[in-house]
Amino acid sequence: MTVEERLRRLEDVEEIRSLDARYCRLLDDGDWSGLVGLFTPEGIFDGLSRVEGRADLLAFFAGLADSGLTAFWHHVSNLEIEVNGDRASVTSLLWQPCVVDGVPHVAAGRYTDELVRTEDGWRYREKRVRFSYWVPLADGWDRHTFTLESARAATLEDA
């Protein structure tokens, strides 16, 4: 691999890390149009629901509060980034304190993302989250413990 190719890969990895940081900030701040702009026009979010395309993504994210999910703080770490030309895949760990129907909750899981390079930079083709747990903070947590039914539907399978 040439020095130029290695530098390009490092720049791609850093841009993808920044994309994930922006995703978390825009989601937590409720900047739905900014958030949806991080996806390709036909982008997919697969988590609490499966939605495809920017119009449906916008409706889904903007409607989270209607489902009782009124506040959240996304903490993403342990990014494993694989770049292959104009495509990339990312696996990361999610820890998410949140408020559901006025009750503090805590959730954790894994993102597995597929990205593509566009003329606007890296964008999500598909962002998928599967949860290990999602429970009221006062109840404590354990693997595969869920009180939010849509989170149970997006559970991590046993390895």
C-alpha positions as MATLAB code, in Angstrom:
seq = 'MTVEERLRRLEDVEEIRSLDARYCRLLDDGDWSGLVGLFTPEGIFDGLSRVEGRADLLAFFAGLADSGLTAFWHHVSNLEIEVNGDRASVTSLLWQPCVVDGVPHVAAGRYTDELVRTEDGWRYREKRVRFSYWVPLADGWDRHTFTLESARAATLEDA';
ca = [
       0.000    0.000    0.000;
       1.395    3.372   -0.967;
       1.801    6.277    1.430;
      -1.008    8.092   -0.401;
      -3.330    5.079   -0.012;
      -2.488    4.781    3.678;
      -3.107    8.505    4.205;
      -6.449    8.278    2.359;
      -7.499    5.349    4.576;
      -6.566    7.270    7.752;
      -8.509   10.310    6.539;
     -11.515    8.087    5.755;
     -11.410    6.482    9.211;
     -11.269    9.881   10.901;
     -14.135   11.228    8.794;
     -16.227    8.182    9.726;
     -15.460    8.713   13.444;
     -16.609   12.321   13.052;
     -19.766   11.178   11.254;
     -20.678    8.958   14.225;
     -20.011   11.819   16.657;
     -22.265   14.131   14.606;
     -24.952   11.419   14.467;
     -25.013   11.217   18.277;
     -25.019   14.996   18.760;
     -27.701   15.691   16.169;
     -29.893   12.879   17.508;
     -29.522   14.018   21.114;
     -30.149   17.662   20.147;
     -33.254   16.784   18.113;
     -31.843   18.233   14.882;
     -33.859   15.864   12.707;
     -33.085   17.398    9.311;
     -29.359   17.497   10.114;
     -29.511   13.900   11.324;
     -31.324   12.655    8.234;
     -28.723   14.417    6.069;
     -26.141   11.936    7.382;
     -27.933    9.150    5.487;
     -27.973    8.482    1.758;
     -31.296    9.416    0.089;
     -32.369    5.756    0.317;
     -30.713    5.243    3.717;
     -32.077    2.773    6.271;
     -32.340    2.906   10.058;
     -33.026   -0.497   11.599;
     -33.523   -0.412   15.358;
     -36.653    0.504   17.283;
     -38.292    0.368   13.864;
     -37.066   -0.199   10.311;
     -37.412    2.861    8.117;
     -36.021    3.625    4.682;
     -35.572    6.873    2.783;
     -35.074   10.377    4.090;
     -38.790   11.259    4.353;
     -39.534    8.188    6.489;
     -36.338    8.693    8.515;
     -37.399   12.259    9.281;
     -40.891   11.148   10.344;
     -39.495    8.339   12.507;
     -36.885   10.383   14.377;
     -39.194   13.396   14.791;
     -41.850   11.033   16.195;
     -39.712    9.482   18.938;
     -41.186   11.765   21.609;
     -44.705   10.644   20.613;
     -43.709    7.097   21.602;
     -42.680    8.327   25.060;
     -38.939    8.565   24.360;
     -38.469   12.209   25.324;
     -34.731   12.485   26.104;
     -31.623   10.458   25.341;
     -27.865   10.727   25.405;
     -26.006    8.494   22.957;
     -22.507    7.410   23.960;
     -20.778    5.477   21.185;
     -17.360    3.907   21.621;
     -15.135    1.040   20.531;
     -15.492    1.833   16.846;
     -14.171   -0.904   14.564;
     -13.939    0.674   11.100;
     -13.237   -1.260    7.919;
     -12.766    0.785    4.738;
     -12.895   -0.880    1.345;
     -12.724    1.708   -1.423;
     -15.942    3.728   -1.435;
     -17.649    1.469    1.121;
     -17.092    1.038    4.822;
     -18.511   -0.927    7.721;
     -18.485    0.091   11.368;
     -19.288   -1.826   14.535;
     -19.560    0.184   17.746;
     -20.817   -0.013   21.306;
     -23.808    2.090   22.378;
     -24.577    3.112   25.956;
     -27.710    5.218   26.208;
     -29.300    6.739   29.279;
     -32.751    7.979   28.301;
     -36.189    8.990   29.557;
     -39.252    6.943   28.593;
     -42.668    8.156   29.738;
     -40.971   10.316   32.385;
     -38.955    7.399   33.822;
     -35.120    7.322   33.642;
     -33.915    4.275   31.705;
     -30.586    2.864   30.629;
     -29.925    0.928   27.439;
     -26.907   -0.616   25.756;
     -26.244   -2.434   22.537;
     -24.255   -2.457   19.334;
     -24.445   -0.517   16.113;
     -23.473   -2.211   12.854;
     -23.340    0.335   10.056;
     -22.792    0.237    6.316;
     -21.506    3.477    4.788;
     -20.777    4.776    1.314;
     -18.599    7.619    0.112;
     -20.681   10.305   -1.594;
     -19.791   13.678   -3.093;
     -20.818   15.111    0.314;
     -18.552   12.713    2.234;
     -19.312    9.453    4.027;
     -23.028    8.730    4.591;
     -24.968    5.903    6.210;
     -26.465    3.441    3.769;
     -27.761    1.464    6.745;
     -27.484    2.100   10.470;
     -28.563   -0.884   12.551;
     -28.773   -1.094   16.340;
     -29.407   -4.187   18.432;
     -29.824   -3.870   22.188;
     -28.454   -5.964   25.047;
     -30.813   -4.327   27.560;
     -33.228   -1.390   27.986;
     -34.652   -0.986   31.489;
     -35.641    1.589   34.117;
     -32.524    2.812   35.860;
     -34.038    2.099   39.296;
     -34.564   -1.584   38.374;
     -30.940   -2.176   37.427;
     -29.993   -4.040   34.314;
     -28.975   -7.426   33.046;
     -28.394   -8.876   29.611;
     -31.635   -9.323   27.659;
     -33.761   -7.360   30.135;
     -36.271   -5.093   28.365;
     -39.209   -2.945   29.300;
     -39.482   -1.216   25.919;
     -41.062   -3.706   23.506;
     -39.545   -2.152   20.378;
     -36.078   -2.493   21.966;
     -36.806   -6.180   22.702;
     -37.588   -6.641   19.017;
     -34.129   -5.257   18.184;
     -32.203   -7.422   20.635;
     -28.699   -8.741   20.132;
     -28.776  -12.444   19.468;
     -26.834  -14.733   21.800;
     -23.398  -15.529   20.452;
];
